Short mmCIF file of N, CA, C and O in Angstrom, two decimals:
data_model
loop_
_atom_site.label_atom_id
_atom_site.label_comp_id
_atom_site.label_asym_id
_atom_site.label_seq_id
_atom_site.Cartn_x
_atom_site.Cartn_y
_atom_site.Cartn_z
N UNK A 19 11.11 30.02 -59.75
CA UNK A 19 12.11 29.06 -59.34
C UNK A 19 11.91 27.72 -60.07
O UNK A 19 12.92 27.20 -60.55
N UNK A 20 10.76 27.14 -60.21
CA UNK A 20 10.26 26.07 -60.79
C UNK A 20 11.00 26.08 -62.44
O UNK A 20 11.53 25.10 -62.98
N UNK A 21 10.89 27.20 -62.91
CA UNK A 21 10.75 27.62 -64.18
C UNK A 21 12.12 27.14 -64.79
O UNK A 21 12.33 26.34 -65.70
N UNK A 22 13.24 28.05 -63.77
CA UNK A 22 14.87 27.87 -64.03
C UNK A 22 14.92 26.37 -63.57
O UNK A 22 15.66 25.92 -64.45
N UNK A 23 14.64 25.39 -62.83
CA UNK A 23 14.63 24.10 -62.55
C UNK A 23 14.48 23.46 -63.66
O UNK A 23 15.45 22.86 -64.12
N UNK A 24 13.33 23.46 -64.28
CA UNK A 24 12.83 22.91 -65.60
C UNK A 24 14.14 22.98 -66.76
O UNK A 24 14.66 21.96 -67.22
N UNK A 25 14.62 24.51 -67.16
CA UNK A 25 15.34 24.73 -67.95
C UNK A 25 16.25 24.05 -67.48
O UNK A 25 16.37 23.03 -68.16
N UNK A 26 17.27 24.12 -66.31
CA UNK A 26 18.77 23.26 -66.05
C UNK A 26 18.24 21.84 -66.27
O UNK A 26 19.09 21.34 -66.99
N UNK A 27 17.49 21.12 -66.07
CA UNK A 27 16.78 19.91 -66.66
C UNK A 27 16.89 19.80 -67.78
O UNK A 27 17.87 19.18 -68.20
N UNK A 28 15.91 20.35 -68.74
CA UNK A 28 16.12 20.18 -70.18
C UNK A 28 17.52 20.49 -70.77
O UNK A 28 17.80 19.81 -71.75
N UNK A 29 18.39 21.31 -70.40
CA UNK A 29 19.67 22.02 -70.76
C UNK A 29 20.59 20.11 -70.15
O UNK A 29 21.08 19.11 -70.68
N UNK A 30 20.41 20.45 -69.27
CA UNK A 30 20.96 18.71 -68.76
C UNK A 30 21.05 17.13 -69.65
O UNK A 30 22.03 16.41 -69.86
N UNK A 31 19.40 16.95 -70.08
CA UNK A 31 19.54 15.82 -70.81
C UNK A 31 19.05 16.40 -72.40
O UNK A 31 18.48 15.63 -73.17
N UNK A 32 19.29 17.53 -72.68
CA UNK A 32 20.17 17.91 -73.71
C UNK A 32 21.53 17.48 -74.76
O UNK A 32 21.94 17.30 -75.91
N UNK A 33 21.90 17.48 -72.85
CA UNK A 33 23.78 17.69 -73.71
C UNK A 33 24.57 16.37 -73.01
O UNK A 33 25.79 16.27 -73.04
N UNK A 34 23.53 15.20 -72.26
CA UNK A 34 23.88 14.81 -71.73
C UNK A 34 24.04 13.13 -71.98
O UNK A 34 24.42 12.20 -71.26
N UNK A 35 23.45 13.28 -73.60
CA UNK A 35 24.08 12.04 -74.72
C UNK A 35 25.69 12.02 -75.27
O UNK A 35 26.44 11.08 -75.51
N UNK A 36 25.86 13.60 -75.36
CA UNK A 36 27.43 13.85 -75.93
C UNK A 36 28.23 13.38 -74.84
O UNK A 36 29.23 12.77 -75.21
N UNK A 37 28.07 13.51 -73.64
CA UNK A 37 29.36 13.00 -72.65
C UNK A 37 30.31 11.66 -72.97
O UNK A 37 31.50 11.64 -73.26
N UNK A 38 29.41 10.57 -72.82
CA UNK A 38 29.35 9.09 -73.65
C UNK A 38 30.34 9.56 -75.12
O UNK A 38 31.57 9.44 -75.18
N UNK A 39 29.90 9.83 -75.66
CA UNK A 39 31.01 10.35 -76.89
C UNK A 39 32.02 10.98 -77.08
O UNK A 39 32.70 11.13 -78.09
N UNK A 40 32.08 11.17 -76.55
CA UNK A 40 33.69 12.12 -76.00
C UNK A 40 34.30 11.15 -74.70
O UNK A 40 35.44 11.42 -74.34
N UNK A 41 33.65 10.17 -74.06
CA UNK A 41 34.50 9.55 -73.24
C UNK A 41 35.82 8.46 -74.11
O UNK A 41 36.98 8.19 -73.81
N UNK A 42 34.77 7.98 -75.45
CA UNK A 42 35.34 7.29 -76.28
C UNK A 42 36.57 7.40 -77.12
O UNK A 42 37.20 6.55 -77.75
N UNK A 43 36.75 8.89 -76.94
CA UNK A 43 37.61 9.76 -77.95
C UNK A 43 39.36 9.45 -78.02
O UNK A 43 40.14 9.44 -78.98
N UNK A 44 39.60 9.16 -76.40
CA UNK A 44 40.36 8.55 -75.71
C UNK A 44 41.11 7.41 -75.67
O UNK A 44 42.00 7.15 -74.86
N UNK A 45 40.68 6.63 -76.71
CA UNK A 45 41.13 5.43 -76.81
C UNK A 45 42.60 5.94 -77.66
O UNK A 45 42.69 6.95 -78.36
N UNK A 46 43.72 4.93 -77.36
CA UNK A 46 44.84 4.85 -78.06
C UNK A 46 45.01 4.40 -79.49
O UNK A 46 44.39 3.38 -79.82
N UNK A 47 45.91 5.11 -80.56
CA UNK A 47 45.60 4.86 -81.65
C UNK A 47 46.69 3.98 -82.22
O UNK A 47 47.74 4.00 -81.58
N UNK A 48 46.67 3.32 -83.14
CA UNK A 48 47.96 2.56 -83.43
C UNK A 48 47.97 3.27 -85.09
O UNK A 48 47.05 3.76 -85.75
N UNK A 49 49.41 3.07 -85.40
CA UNK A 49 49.67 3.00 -86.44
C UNK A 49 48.77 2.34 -87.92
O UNK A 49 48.34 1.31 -87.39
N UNK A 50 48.43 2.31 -88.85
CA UNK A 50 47.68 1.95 -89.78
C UNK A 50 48.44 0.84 -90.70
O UNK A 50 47.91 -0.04 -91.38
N UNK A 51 49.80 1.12 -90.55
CA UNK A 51 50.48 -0.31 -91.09
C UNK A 51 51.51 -0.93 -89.95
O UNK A 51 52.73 -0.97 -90.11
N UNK A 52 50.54 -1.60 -88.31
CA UNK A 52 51.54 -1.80 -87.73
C UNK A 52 52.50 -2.77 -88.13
O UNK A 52 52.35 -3.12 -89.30
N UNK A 53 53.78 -3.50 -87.28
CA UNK A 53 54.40 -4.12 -88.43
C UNK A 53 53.70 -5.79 -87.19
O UNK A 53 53.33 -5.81 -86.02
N UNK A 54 53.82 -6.83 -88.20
CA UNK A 54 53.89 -8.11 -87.60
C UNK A 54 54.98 -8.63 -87.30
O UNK A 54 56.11 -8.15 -87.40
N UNK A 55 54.55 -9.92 -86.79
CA UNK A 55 56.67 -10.71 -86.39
C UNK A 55 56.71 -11.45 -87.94
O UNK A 55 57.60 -12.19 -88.36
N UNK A 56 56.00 -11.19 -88.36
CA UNK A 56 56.06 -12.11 -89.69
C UNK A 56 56.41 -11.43 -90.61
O UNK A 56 57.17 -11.93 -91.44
N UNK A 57 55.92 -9.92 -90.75
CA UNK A 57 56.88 -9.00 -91.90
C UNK A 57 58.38 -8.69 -91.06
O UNK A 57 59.06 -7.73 -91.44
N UNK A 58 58.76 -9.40 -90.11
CA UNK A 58 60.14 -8.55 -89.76
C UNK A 58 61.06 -9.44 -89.80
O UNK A 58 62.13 -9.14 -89.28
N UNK A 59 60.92 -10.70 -90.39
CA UNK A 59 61.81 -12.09 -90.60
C UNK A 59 61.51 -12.03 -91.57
O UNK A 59 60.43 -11.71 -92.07
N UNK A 60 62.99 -12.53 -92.23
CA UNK A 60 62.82 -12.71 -94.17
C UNK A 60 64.12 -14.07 -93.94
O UNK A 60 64.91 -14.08 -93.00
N UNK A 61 64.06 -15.05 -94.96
CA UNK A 61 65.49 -15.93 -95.48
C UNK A 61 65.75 -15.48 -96.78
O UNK A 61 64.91 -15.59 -97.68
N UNK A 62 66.79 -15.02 -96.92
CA UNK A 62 67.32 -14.88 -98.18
C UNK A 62 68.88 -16.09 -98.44
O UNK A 62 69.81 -16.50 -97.76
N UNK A 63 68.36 -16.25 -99.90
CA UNK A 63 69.60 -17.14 -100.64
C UNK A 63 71.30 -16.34 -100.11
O UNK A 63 71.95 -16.49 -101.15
N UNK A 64 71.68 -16.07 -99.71
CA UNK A 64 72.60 -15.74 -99.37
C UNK A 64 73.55 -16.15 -97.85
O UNK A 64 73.13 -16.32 -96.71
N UNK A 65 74.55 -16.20 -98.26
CA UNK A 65 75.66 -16.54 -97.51
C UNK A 65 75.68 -15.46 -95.96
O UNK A 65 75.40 -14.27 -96.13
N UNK A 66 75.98 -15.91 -94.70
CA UNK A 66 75.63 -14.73 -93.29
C UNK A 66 76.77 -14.07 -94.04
O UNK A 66 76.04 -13.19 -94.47
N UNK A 67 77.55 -13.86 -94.37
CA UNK A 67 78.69 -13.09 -94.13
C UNK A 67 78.27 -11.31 -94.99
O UNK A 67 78.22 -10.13 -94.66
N UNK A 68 77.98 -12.47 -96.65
CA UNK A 68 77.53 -11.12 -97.33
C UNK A 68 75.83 -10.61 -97.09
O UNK A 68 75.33 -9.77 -97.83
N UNK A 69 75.25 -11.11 -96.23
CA UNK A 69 73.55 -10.78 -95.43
C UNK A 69 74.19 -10.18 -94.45
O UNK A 69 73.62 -9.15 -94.10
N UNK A 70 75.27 -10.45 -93.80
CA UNK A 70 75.61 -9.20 -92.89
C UNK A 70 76.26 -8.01 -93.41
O UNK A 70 76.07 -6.99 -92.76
N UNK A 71 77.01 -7.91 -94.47
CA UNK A 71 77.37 -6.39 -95.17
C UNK A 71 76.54 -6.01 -96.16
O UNK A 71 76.75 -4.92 -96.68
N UNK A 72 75.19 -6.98 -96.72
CA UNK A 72 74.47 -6.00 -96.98
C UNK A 72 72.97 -5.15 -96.34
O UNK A 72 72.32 -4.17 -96.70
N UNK A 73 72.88 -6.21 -95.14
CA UNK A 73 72.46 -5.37 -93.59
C UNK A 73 72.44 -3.98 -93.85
O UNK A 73 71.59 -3.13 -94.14
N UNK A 74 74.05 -4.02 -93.59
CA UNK A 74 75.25 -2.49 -92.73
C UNK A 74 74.24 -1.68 -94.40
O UNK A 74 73.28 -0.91 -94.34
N UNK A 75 74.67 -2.03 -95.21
CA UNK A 75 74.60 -1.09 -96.71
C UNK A 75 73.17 -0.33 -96.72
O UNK A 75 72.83 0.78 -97.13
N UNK A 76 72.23 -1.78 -95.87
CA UNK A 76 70.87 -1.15 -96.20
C UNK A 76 70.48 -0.07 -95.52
O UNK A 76 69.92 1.00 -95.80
N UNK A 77 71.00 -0.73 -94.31
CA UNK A 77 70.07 0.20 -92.70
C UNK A 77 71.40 1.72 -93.30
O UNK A 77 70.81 2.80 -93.31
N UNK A 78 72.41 1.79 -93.57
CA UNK A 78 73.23 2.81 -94.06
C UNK A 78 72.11 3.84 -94.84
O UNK A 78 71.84 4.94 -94.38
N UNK A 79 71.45 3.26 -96.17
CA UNK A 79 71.44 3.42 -97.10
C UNK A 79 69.86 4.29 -97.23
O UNK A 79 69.49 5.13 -98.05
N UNK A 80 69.12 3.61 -95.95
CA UNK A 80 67.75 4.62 -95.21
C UNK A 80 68.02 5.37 -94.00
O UNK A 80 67.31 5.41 -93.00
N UNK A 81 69.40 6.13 -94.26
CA UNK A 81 69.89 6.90 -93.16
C UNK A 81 69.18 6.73 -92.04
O UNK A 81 68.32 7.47 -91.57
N UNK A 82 69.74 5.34 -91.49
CA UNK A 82 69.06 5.16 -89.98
C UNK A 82 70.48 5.12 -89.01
O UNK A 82 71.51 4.49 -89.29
N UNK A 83 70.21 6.07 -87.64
CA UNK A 83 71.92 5.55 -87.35
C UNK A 83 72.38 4.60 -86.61
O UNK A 83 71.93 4.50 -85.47
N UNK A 84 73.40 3.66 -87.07
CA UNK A 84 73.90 2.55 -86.80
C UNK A 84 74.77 2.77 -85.17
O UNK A 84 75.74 3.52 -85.03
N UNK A 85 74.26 2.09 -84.25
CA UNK A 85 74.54 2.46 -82.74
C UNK A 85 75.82 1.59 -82.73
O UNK A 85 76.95 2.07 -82.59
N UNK A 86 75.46 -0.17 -82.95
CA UNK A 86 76.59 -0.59 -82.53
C UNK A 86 76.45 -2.28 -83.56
O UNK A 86 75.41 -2.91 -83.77
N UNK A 87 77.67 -2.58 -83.97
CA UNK A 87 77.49 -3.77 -84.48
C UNK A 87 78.68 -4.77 -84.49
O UNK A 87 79.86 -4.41 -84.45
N UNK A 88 78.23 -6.14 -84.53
CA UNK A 88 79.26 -7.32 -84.18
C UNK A 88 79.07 -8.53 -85.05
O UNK A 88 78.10 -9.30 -85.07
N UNK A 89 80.26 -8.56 -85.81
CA UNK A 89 80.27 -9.61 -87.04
C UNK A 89 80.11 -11.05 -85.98
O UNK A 89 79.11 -11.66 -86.36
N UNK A 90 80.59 -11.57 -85.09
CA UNK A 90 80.72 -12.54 -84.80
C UNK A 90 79.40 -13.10 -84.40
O UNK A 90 78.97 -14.17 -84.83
N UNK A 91 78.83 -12.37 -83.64
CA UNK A 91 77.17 -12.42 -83.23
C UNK A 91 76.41 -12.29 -84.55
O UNK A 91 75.79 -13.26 -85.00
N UNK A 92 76.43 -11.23 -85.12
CA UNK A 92 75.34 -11.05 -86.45
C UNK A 92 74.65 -10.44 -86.22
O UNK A 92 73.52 -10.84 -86.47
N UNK A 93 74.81 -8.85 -85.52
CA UNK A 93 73.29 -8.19 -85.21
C UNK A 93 74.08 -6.68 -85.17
O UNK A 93 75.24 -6.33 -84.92
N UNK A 94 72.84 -5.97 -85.56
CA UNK A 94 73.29 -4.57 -85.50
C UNK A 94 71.96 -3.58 -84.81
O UNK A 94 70.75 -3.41 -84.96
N UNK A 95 72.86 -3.21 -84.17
CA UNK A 95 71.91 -2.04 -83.65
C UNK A 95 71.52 -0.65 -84.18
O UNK A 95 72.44 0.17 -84.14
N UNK A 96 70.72 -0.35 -84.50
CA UNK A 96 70.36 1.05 -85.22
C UNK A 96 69.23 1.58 -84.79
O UNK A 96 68.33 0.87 -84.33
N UNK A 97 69.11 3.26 -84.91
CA UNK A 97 68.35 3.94 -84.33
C UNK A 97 67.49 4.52 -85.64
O UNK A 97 67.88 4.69 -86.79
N UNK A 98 66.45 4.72 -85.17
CA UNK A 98 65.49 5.15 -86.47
C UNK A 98 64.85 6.71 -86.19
O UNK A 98 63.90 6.47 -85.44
N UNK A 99 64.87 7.96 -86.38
CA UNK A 99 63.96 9.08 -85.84
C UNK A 99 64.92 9.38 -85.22
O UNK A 99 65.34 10.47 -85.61
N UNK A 100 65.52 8.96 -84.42
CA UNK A 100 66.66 9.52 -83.40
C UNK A 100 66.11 9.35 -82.01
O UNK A 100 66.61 9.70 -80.94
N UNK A 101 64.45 8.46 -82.39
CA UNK A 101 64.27 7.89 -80.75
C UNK A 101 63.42 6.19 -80.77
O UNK A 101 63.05 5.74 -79.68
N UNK A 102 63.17 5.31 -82.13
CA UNK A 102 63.55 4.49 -81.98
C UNK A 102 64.54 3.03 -81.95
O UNK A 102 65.44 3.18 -82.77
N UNK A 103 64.62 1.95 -81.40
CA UNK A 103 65.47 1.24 -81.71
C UNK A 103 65.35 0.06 -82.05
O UNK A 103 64.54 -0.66 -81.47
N UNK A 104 66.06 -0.36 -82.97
CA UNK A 104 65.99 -1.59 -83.67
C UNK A 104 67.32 -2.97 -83.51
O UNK A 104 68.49 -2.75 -83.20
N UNK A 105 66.89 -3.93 -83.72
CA UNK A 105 68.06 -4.73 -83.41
C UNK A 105 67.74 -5.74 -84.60
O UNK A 105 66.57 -6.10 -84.67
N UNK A 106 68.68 -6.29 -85.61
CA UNK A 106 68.93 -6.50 -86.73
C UNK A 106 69.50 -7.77 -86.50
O UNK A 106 70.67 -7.65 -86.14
N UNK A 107 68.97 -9.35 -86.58
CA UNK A 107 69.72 -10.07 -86.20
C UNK A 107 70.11 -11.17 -87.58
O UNK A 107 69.22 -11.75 -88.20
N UNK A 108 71.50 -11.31 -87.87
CA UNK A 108 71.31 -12.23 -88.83
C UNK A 108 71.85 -13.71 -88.28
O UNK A 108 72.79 -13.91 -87.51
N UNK A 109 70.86 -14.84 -88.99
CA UNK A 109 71.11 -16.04 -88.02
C UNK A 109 71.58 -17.45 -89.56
O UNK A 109 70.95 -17.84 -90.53
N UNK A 110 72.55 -17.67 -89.17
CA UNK A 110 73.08 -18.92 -90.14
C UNK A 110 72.16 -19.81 -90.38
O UNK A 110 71.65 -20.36 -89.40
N UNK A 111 71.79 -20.10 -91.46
CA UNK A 111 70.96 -21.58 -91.69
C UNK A 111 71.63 -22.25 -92.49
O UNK A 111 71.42 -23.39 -92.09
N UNK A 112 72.46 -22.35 -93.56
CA UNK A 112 73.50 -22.80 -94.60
C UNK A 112 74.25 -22.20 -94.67
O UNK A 112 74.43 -21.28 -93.86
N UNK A 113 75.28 -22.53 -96.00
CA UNK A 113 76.31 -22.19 -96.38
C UNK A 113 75.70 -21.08 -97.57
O UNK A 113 76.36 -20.08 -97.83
N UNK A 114 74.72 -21.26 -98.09
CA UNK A 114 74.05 -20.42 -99.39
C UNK A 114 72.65 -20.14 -98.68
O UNK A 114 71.78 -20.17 -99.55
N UNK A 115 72.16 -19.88 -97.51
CA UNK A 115 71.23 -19.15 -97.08
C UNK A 115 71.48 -18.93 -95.42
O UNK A 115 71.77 -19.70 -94.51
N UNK A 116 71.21 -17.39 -95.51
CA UNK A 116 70.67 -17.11 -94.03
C UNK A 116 69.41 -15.78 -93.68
O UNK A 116 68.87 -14.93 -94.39
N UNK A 117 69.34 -16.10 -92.39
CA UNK A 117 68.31 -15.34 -92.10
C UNK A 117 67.99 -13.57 -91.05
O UNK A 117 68.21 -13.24 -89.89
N UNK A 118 67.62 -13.10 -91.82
CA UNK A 118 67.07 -11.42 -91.13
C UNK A 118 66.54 -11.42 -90.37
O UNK A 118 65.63 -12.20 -90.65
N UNK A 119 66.34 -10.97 -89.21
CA UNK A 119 65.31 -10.94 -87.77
C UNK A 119 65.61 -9.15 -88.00
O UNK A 119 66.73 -8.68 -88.22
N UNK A 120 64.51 -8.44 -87.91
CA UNK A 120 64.78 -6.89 -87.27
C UNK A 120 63.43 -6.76 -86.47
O UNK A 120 62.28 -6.61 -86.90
N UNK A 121 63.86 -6.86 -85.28
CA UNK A 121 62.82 -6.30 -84.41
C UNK A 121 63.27 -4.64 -83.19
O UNK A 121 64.33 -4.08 -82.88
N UNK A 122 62.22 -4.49 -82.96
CA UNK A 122 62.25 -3.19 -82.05
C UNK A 122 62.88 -3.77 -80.64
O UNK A 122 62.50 -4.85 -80.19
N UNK A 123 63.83 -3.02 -80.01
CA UNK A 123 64.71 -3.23 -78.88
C UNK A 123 63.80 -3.24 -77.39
O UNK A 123 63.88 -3.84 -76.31
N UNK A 124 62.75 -2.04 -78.11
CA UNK A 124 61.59 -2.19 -76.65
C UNK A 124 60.80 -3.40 -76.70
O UNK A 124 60.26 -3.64 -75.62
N UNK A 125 60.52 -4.40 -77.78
CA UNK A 125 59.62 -5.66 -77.74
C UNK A 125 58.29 -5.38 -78.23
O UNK A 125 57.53 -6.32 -78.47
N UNK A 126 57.84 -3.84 -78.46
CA UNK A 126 56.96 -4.14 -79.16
C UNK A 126 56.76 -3.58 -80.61
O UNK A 126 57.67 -3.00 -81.21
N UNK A 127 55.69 -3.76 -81.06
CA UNK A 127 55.73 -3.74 -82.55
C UNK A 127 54.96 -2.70 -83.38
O UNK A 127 54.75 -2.79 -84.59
N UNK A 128 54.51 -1.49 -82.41
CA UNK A 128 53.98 -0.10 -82.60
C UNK A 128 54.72 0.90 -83.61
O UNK A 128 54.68 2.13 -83.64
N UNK A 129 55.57 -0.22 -84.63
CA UNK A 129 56.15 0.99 -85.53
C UNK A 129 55.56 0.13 -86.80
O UNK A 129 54.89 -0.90 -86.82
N UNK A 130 56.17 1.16 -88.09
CA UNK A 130 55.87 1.45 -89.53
C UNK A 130 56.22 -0.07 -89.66
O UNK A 130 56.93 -0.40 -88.71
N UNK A 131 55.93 -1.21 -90.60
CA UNK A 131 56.31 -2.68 -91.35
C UNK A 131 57.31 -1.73 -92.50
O UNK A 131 58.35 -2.29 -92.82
N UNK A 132 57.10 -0.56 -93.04
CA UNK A 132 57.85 -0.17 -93.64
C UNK A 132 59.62 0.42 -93.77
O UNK A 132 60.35 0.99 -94.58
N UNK A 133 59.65 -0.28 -92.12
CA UNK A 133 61.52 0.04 -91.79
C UNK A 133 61.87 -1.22 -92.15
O UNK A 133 62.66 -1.30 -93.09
N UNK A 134 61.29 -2.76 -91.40
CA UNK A 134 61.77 -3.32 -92.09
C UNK A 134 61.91 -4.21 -93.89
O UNK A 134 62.79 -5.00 -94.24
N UNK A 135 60.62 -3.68 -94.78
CA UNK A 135 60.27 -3.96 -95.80
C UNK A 135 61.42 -3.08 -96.70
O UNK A 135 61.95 -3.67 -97.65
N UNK A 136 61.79 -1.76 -96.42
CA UNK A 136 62.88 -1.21 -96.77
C UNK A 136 64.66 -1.93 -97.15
O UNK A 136 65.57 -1.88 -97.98
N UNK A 137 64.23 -2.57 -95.83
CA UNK A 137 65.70 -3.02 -95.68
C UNK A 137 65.58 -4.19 -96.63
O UNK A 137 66.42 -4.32 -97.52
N UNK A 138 64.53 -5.10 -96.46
CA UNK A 138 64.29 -6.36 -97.04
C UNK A 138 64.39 -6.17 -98.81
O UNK A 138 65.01 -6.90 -99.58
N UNK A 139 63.78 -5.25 -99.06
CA UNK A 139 63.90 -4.39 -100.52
C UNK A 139 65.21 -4.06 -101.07
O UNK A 139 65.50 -4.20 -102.26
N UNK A 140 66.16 -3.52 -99.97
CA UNK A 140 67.15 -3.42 -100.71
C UNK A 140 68.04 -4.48 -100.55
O UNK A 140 68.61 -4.71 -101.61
N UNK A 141 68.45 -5.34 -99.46
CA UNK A 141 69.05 -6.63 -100.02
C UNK A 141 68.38 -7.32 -101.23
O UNK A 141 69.17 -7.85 -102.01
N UNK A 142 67.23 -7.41 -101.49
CA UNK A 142 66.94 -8.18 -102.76
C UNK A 142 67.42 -7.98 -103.82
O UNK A 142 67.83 -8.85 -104.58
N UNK A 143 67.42 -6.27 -104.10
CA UNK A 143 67.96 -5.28 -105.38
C UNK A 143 69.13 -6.11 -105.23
O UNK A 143 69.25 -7.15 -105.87
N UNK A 144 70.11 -5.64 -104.30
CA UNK A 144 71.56 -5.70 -104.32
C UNK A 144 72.30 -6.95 -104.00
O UNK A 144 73.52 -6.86 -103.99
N UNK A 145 71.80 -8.05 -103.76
CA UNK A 145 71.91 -9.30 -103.39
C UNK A 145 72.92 -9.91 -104.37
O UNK A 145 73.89 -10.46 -103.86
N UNK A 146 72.82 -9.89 -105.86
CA UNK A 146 73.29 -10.12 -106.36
C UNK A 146 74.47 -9.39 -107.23
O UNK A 146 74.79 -9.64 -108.39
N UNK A 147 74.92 -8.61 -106.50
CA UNK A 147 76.06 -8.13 -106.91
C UNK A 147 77.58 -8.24 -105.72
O UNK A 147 77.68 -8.28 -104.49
N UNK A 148 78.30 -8.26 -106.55
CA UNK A 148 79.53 -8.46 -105.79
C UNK A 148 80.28 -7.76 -105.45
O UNK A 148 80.55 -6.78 -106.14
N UNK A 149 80.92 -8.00 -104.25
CA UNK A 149 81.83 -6.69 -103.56
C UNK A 149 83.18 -7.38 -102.96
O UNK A 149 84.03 -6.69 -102.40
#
């Protein structure tokens, strides 16, 4: 009896460093390029009117789908994956500049910097052409 005692003992603090390590395992992981509030605001030289149609062109243009949008306000709503959401705000500062806001609709910031660096990428390309 002594004998099997001994063994569930040793068998015990054995295996009984790994627990601790595997409690850790558990932790939540984030994304590797989460995005900041600072990559999701850009000013570009441009006029709100044509920063708002080339918005529509971009978020179009990374087949994301466009939920709902309003020239008078300046913001568009679009869905990314088909389960997150984004809200696209463009805000007047001049007559020859305004400004991009795209943030996530839930408030936080657990997605790719690369939805909005996309968009920011292609108004730059296309900024200067006329429509």
């Amino acid at each position: 009896m002594e004998r099997i005692i001994n063994i569930i003992l040793v068998f015990l603090l054995a295996f009984m460093p790994v627990v601790p390590a595997f409690a850790g395992a558990q932790t939540q992981t984030q994304p590797a390029n989460r995005a900041e509030l600072a990559d999701c605001i850009k000013t570009f030289n441009t006029g709100f009117e044509k920063l708002y149609y080339l918005t529509l062109a971009a978020i179009n243009e990374q087949n994301y789908k466009i939920d709902e949008i309003q020239t008078k306000g300046g913001y568009i709503l679009f869905t990314v994956n088909n389960k997150q959401k984004f809200l696209a705000s463009i805000v007047y500062v001049s007559s020859s500049k305004s400004m991009l806001k795209i943030t996530s609709c839930e408030g936080d910031y657990n997605f790719s910097s690369n939805i909005p660096a996309g968009i920011f990428n292609y108004i730059e390309l296309n900024r200067n052409k006329s429509f």
